[in-house]
Amino acid sequence: MTNQSAGGPPEPRWLSDEEQGVWRAYLHATTLLEDHLDRQLQRDAGMPHVYYGLLVHLSQAPRHRLRMTELAQDAKITRSRLSHAVARLEKNGWVRREECPSDKRGQLAVLTDEGYEMLKRSAPGHVAAVRAAIFDRLAPEQVAQLGDICRTIQAGLQPEGGDLPWTR
Amino acid sequence: MTNQSAGGPPEPRWLSDEEQGVWRAYLHATTLLEDHLDRQLQRDAGMPHVYYGLLVHLSQAPRHRLRMTELAQDAKITRSRLSHAVARLEKNGWVRREECPSDKRGQLAVLTDEGYEMLKRSAPGHVAAVRAAIFDRLAPEQVAQLGDICRTIQAGLQPEGGDLPWTR
DNA sequence: AGTCAATGCTTGAACTTTCAACGAGGCAGG
DNA sequence: CCTGCCTCGTTGAAAGTTCAAGCATTGACT
């Protein structure tokens, strides 16, 4: 009898006590982890976690290069943010820009050899940090559960229909 | 035979394929969600998600007031960040600072009536967004699983021993 | 070819976060 | 009371992010 009354604005469906608890735990866990990894990488690799992720994506791409827009999509960040980030990484000598042969508007972000070396140096420490924070703490079922949960959430937020908001 | 060889540095324990997949899914889900909620709140409440969280914490505190350090701990952010944030929220008229009667160094962050009203206005929309992204998509067992997982991760990252890094 | 909307990426300004340094007050020991 | 150290919270500058606007190219339509 508490929802869906007639007159005014619909009573919002509040979170149950359990849901509130889960939401709080989620927020705390994710902010603590983000923070932790950001610090770890800032210390050991001289860049924030997002930037590191960009290098990782490039290192996994065919010739260590990716169109800007594609990289932005892969990393789930805006093109604007990527532009600034690549500018910074370029100053560090870890990434280089190249013109796209097939589209004169396009740019390719290319992982330099130096960037690749840096990645090889810092990867073990980073993996260890991720492992220590997550995979060494969770039971195998939990890892699988986390995967399913994240994939579900992700799917709900992805504008899968093709109406990409990466134009932002 | 791939780990723990004798000579050089210990071969790092890389992530298995499944672990990599889960980690990727985690990163994507959390960044998309953060992004989504940040935008939702920026649009509907004129502030980022973290700032909204501060108001929520204050609204749940005894007399709508909290010591700065305590608020920072609750929200899992640094005191410096909080200082800047409160300055901004003060400009908006949603928070006010008060001297702490028992400790002259201390400051209390107080939620103003205006801030409380703003919270009441924007809460329904925010809850709806959280619900739409998470609780309406996950099965009840998954919600429980997510809670356990997050609490485990959180516990591993909390400097529970009393060596608080909130001094930062 | 000529037009016009859409795409690819960049830019600068405003805002937020981090980092290191600081001033002020508390607290303990002499 | 004085000294030295710790905690509370703030500050300014540097770094990162967002937002809206902008230029160049492309693609479709005529």
PDB file of N, CA and C in Angstrom, chain A residues 97-144:
ATOM      1  N   ARG A  97      51.343  10.278 -32.259  1.00  0.00           N
ATOM      2  CA  ARG A  97      50.187  10.385 -33.142  1.00  0.00           C
ATOM      3  C   ARG A  97      50.630  10.181 -34.577  1.00  0.00           C
ATOM      4  N   GLU A  98      49.766   9.537 -35.322  1.00  0.00           N
ATOM      5  CA  GLU A  98      50.035   9.388 -36.748  1.00  0.00           C
ATOM      6  C   GLU A  98      48.771   9.731 -37.505  1.00  0.00           C
ATOM      7  N   GLU A  99      48.956  10.253 -38.708  1.00  0.00           N
ATOM      8  CA  GLU A  99      47.787  10.546 -39.525  1.00  0.00           C
ATOM      9  C   GLU A  99      47.183   9.237 -40.011  1.00  0.00           C
ATOM     10  N   CYS A 100      45.894   9.249 -40.162  1.00  0.00           N
ATOM     11  CA  CYS A 100      45.238   8.060 -40.676  1.00  0.00           C
ATOM     12  C   CYS A 100      45.261   8.124 -42.197  1.00  0.00           C
ATOM     13  N   PRO A 101      45.802   7.091 -42.837  1.00  0.00           N
ATOM     14  CA  PRO A 101      45.945   7.118 -44.293  1.00  0.00           C
ATOM     15  C   PRO A 101      44.596   7.148 -45.017  1.00  0.00           C
ATOM     16  N   SER A 102      43.595   6.506 -44.440  1.00  0.00           N
ATOM     17  CA  SER A 102      42.340   6.349 -45.163  1.00  0.00           C
ATOM     18  C   SER A 102      41.355   7.494 -44.902  1.00  0.00           C
ATOM     19  N   ASP A 103      41.591   8.275 -43.868  1.00  0.00           N
ATOM     20  CA  ASP A 103      40.662   9.356 -43.546  1.00  0.00           C
ATOM     21  C   ASP A 103      41.451  10.534 -43.000  1.00  0.00           C
ATOM     22  N   LYS A 104      41.482  11.589 -43.783  1.00  0.00           N
ATOM     23  CA  LYS A 104      42.353  12.705 -43.404  1.00  0.00           C
ATOM     24  C   LYS A 104      41.935  13.382 -42.108  1.00  0.00           C
ATOM     25  N   ARG A 105      40.704  13.115 -41.654  1.00  0.00           N
ATOM     26  CA  ARG A 105      40.315  13.683 -40.364  1.00  0.00           C
ATOM     27  C   ARG A 105      40.906  12.876 -39.225  1.00  0.00           C
ATOM     28  N   GLY A 106      41.211  11.644 -39.537  1.00  0.00           N
ATOM     29  CA  GLY A 106      41.542  10.698 -38.481  1.00  0.00           C
ATOM     30  C   GLY A 106      42.955  10.801 -37.940  1.00  0.00           C
ATOM     31  N   GLN A 107      43.113  10.327 -36.732  1.00  0.00           N
ATOM     32  CA  GLN A 107      44.422  10.238 -36.109  1.00  0.00           C
ATOM     33  C   GLN A 107      44.581   8.842 -35.533  1.00  0.00           C
ATOM     34  N   LEU A 108      45.789   8.342 -35.595  1.00  0.00           N
ATOM     35  CA  LEU A 108      46.072   7.075 -34.943  1.00  0.00           C
ATOM     36  C   LEU A 108      46.918   7.346 -33.716  1.00  0.00           C
ATOM     37  N   ALA A 109      46.549   6.731 -32.639  1.00  0.00           N
ATOM     38  CA  ALA A 109      47.415   6.766 -31.465  1.00  0.00           C
ATOM     39  C   ALA A 109      48.293   5.530 -31.528  1.00  0.00           C
ATOM     40  N   VAL A 110      49.594   5.735 -31.456  1.00  0.00           N
ATOM     41  CA  VAL A 110      50.527   4.625 -31.598  1.00  0.00           C
ATOM     42  C   VAL A 110      51.360   4.495 -30.336  1.00  0.00           C
ATOM     43  N   LEU A 111      51.430   3.298 -29.814  1.00  0.00           N
ATOM     44  CA  LEU A 111      52.273   3.021 -28.655  1.00  0.00           C
ATOM     45  C   LEU A 111      53.730   2.999 -29.109  1.00  0.00           C
ATOM     46  N   THR A 112      54.543   3.826 -28.531  1.00  0.00           N
ATOM     47  CA  THR A 112      55.965   3.831 -28.906  1.00  0.00           C
ATOM     48  C   THR A 112      56.677   2.666 -28.230  1.00  0.00           C
ATOM     49  N   ASP A 113      57.893   2.400 -28.690  1.00  0.00           N
ATOM     50  CA  ASP A 113      58.675   1.334 -28.073  1.00  0.00           C
ATOM     51  C   ASP A 113      58.931   1.658 -26.608  1.00  0.00           C
ATOM     52  N   GLU A 114      59.221   2.917 -26.397  1.00  0.00           N
ATOM     53  CA  GLU A 114      59.421   3.379 -25.027  1.00  0.00           C
ATOM     54  C   GLU A 114      58.183   3.108 -24.172  1.00  0.00           C
ATOM     55  N   GLY A 115      57.024   3.382 -24.754  1.00  0.00           N
ATOM     56  CA  GLY A 115      55.784   3.132 -24.041  1.00  0.00           C
ATOM     57  C   GLY A 115      55.599   1.660 -23.740  1.00  0.00           C
ATOM     58  N   TYR A 116      55.987   0.854 -24.692  1.00  0.00           N
ATOM     59  CA  TYR A 116      55.845  -0.587 -24.523  1.00  0.00           C
ATOM     60  C   TYR A 116      56.773  -1.087 -23.415  1.00  0.00           C
ATOM     61  N   GLU A 117      57.957  -0.538 -23.378  1.00  0.00           N
ATOM     62  CA  GLU A 117      58.915  -0.923 -22.333  1.00  0.00           C
ATOM     63  C   GLU A 117      58.382  -0.553 -20.949  1.00  0.00           C
ATOM     64  N   MET A 118      57.889   0.654 -20.888  1.00  0.00           N
ATOM     65  CA  MET A 118      57.312   1.126 -19.619  1.00  0.00           C
ATOM     66  C   MET A 118      56.206   0.198 -19.155  1.00  0.00           C
ATOM     67  N   LEU A 119      55.408  -0.239 -20.108  1.00  0.00           N
ATOM     68  CA  LEU A 119      54.311  -1.140 -19.790  1.00  0.00           C
ATOM     69  C   LEU A 119      54.862  -2.468 -19.253  1.00  0.00           C
ATOM     70  N   LYS A 120      55.866  -2.986 -19.904  1.00  0.00           N
ATOM     71  CA  LYS A 120      56.434  -4.255 -19.471  1.00  0.00           C
ATOM     72  C   LYS A 120      57.022  -4.139 -18.066  1.00  0.00           C
ATOM     73  N   ARG A 121      57.605  -2.979 -17.784  1.00  0.00           N
ATOM     74  CA  ARG A 121      58.184  -2.792 -16.458  1.00  0.00           C
ATOM     75  C   ARG A 121      57.112  -2.718 -15.376  1.00  0.00           C
ATOM     76  N   SER A 122      56.019  -2.015 -15.682  1.00  0.00           N
ATOM     77  CA  SER A 122      55.061  -1.767 -14.603  1.00  0.00           C
ATOM     78  C   SER A 122      53.951  -2.804 -14.515  1.00  0.00           C
ATOM     79  N   ALA A 123      53.796  -3.610 -15.546  1.00  0.00           N
ATOM     80  CA  ALA A 123      52.694  -4.577 -15.538  1.00  0.00           C
ATOM     81  C   ALA A 123      52.721  -5.537 -14.351  1.00  0.00           C
ATOM     82  N   PRO A 124      53.865  -6.127 -14.039  1.00  0.00           N
ATOM     83  CA  PRO A 124      53.857  -7.093 -12.935  1.00  0.00           C
ATOM     84  C   PRO A 124      53.349  -6.480 -11.628  1.00  0.00           C
ATOM     85  N   GLY A 125      53.825  -5.305 -11.317  1.00  0.00           N
ATOM     86  CA  GLY A 125      53.380  -4.661 -10.088  1.00  0.00           C
ATOM     87  C   GLY A 125      51.898  -4.372 -10.106  1.00  0.00           C
ATOM     88  N   HIS A 126      51.423  -3.966 -11.254  1.00  0.00           N
ATOM     89  CA  HIS A 126      49.998  -3.646 -11.342  1.00  0.00           C
ATOM     90  C   HIS A 126      49.144  -4.904 -11.201  1.00  0.00           C
ATOM     91  N   VAL A 127      49.524  -5.935 -11.913  1.00  0.00           N
ATOM     92  CA  VAL A 127      48.778  -7.188 -11.796  1.00  0.00           C
ATOM     93  C   VAL A 127      48.780  -7.671 -10.351  1.00  0.00           C
ATOM     94  N   ALA A 128      49.924  -7.548  -9.701  1.00  0.00           N
ATOM     95  CA  ALA A 128      50.006  -7.982  -8.310  1.00  0.00           C
ATOM     96  C   ALA A 128      49.023  -7.196  -7.449  1.00  0.00           C
ATOM     97  N   ALA A 129      48.912  -5.903  -7.718  1.00  0.00           N
ATOM     98  CA  ALA A 129      48.005  -5.071  -6.918  1.00  0.00           C
ATOM     99  C   ALA A 129      46.556  -5.486  -7.146  1.00  0.00           C
ATOM    100  N   VAL A 130      46.212  -5.717  -8.401  1.00  0.00           N
ATOM    101  CA  VAL A 130      44.845  -6.131  -8.721  1.00  0.00           C
ATOM    102  C   VAL A 130      44.545  -7.486  -8.071  1.00  0.00           C
ATOM    103  N   ARG A 131      45.492  -8.359  -8.187  1.00  0.00           N
ATOM    104  CA  ARG A 131      45.326  -9.686  -7.616  1.00  0.00           C
ATOM    105  C   ARG A 131      45.156  -9.610  -6.098  1.00  0.00           C
ATOM    106  N   ALA A 132      45.998  -8.830  -5.485  1.00  0.00           N
ATOM    107  CA  ALA A 132      45.940  -8.725  -4.021  1.00  0.00           C
ATOM    108  C   ALA A 132      44.609  -8.134  -3.568  1.00  0.00           C
ATOM    109  N   ALA A 133      44.082  -7.225  -4.373  1.00  0.00           N
ATOM    110  CA  ALA A 133      42.845  -6.556  -3.949  1.00  0.00           C
ATOM    111  C   ALA A 133      41.612  -7.380  -4.255  1.00  0.00           C
ATOM    112  N   ILE A 134      41.651  -8.174  -5.307  1.00  0.00           N
ATOM    113  CA  ILE A 134      40.457  -8.876  -5.746  1.00  0.00           C
ATOM    114  C   ILE A 134      40.618 -10.379  -5.811  1.00  0.00           C
ATOM    115  N   PHE A 135      41.435 -10.850  -6.737  1.00  0.00           N
ATOM    116  CA  PHE A 135      41.377 -12.265  -7.081  1.00  0.00           C
ATOM    117  C   PHE A 135      41.939 -13.171  -5.994  1.00  0.00           C
ATOM    118  N   ASP A 136      42.838 -12.628  -5.192  1.00  0.00           N
ATOM    119  CA  ASP A 136      43.336 -13.443  -4.094  1.00  0.00           C
ATOM    120  C   ASP A 136      42.383 -13.451  -2.901  1.00  0.00           C
ATOM    121  N   ARG A 137      41.381 -12.585  -2.943  1.00  0.00           N
ATOM    122  CA  ARG A 137      40.482 -12.490  -1.797  1.00  0.00           C
ATOM    123  C   ARG A 137      39.156 -13.193  -2.033  1.00  0.00           C
ATOM    124  N   LEU A 138      38.785 -13.292  -3.306  1.00  0.00           N
ATOM    125  CA  LEU A 138      37.483 -13.870  -3.602  1.00  0.00           C
ATOM    126  C   LEU A 138      37.587 -15.359  -3.880  1.00  0.00           C
ATOM    127  N   ALA A 139      36.560 -16.065  -3.497  1.00  0.00           N
ATOM    128  CA  ALA A 139      36.474 -17.481  -3.848  1.00  0.00           C
ATOM    129  C   ALA A 139      36.203 -17.589  -5.341  1.00  0.00           C
ATOM    130  N   PRO A 140      36.591 -18.702  -5.945  1.00  0.00           N
ATOM    131  CA  PRO A 140      36.385 -18.857  -7.389  1.00  0.00           C
ATOM    132  C   PRO A 140      34.940 -18.594  -7.828  1.00  0.00           C
ATOM    133  N   GLU A 141      33.963 -19.086  -7.063  1.00  0.00           N
ATOM    134  CA  GLU A 141      32.574 -18.813  -7.478  1.00  0.00           C
ATOM    135  C   GLU A 141      32.320 -17.315  -7.506  1.00  0.00           C
ATOM    136  N   GLN A 142      32.891 -16.642  -6.514  1.00  0.00           N
ATOM    137  CA  GLN A 142      32.635 -15.203  -6.430  1.00  0.00           C
ATOM    138  C   GLN A 142      33.195 -14.465  -7.633  1.00  0.00           C
ATOM    139  N   VAL A 143      34.349 -14.920  -8.094  1.00  0.00           N
ATOM    140  CA  VAL A 143      34.925 -14.293  -9.279  1.00  0.00           C
ATOM    141  C   VAL A 143      33.967 -14.441 -10.456  1.00  0.00           C
ATOM    142  N   ALA A 144      33.442 -15.646 -10.602  1.00  0.00           N
ATOM    143  CA  ALA A 144      32.495 -15.876 -11.698  1.00  0.00           C
ATOM    144  C   ALA A 144      31.243 -15.013 -11.513  1.00  0.00           C
TER     145      ALA A 144
END
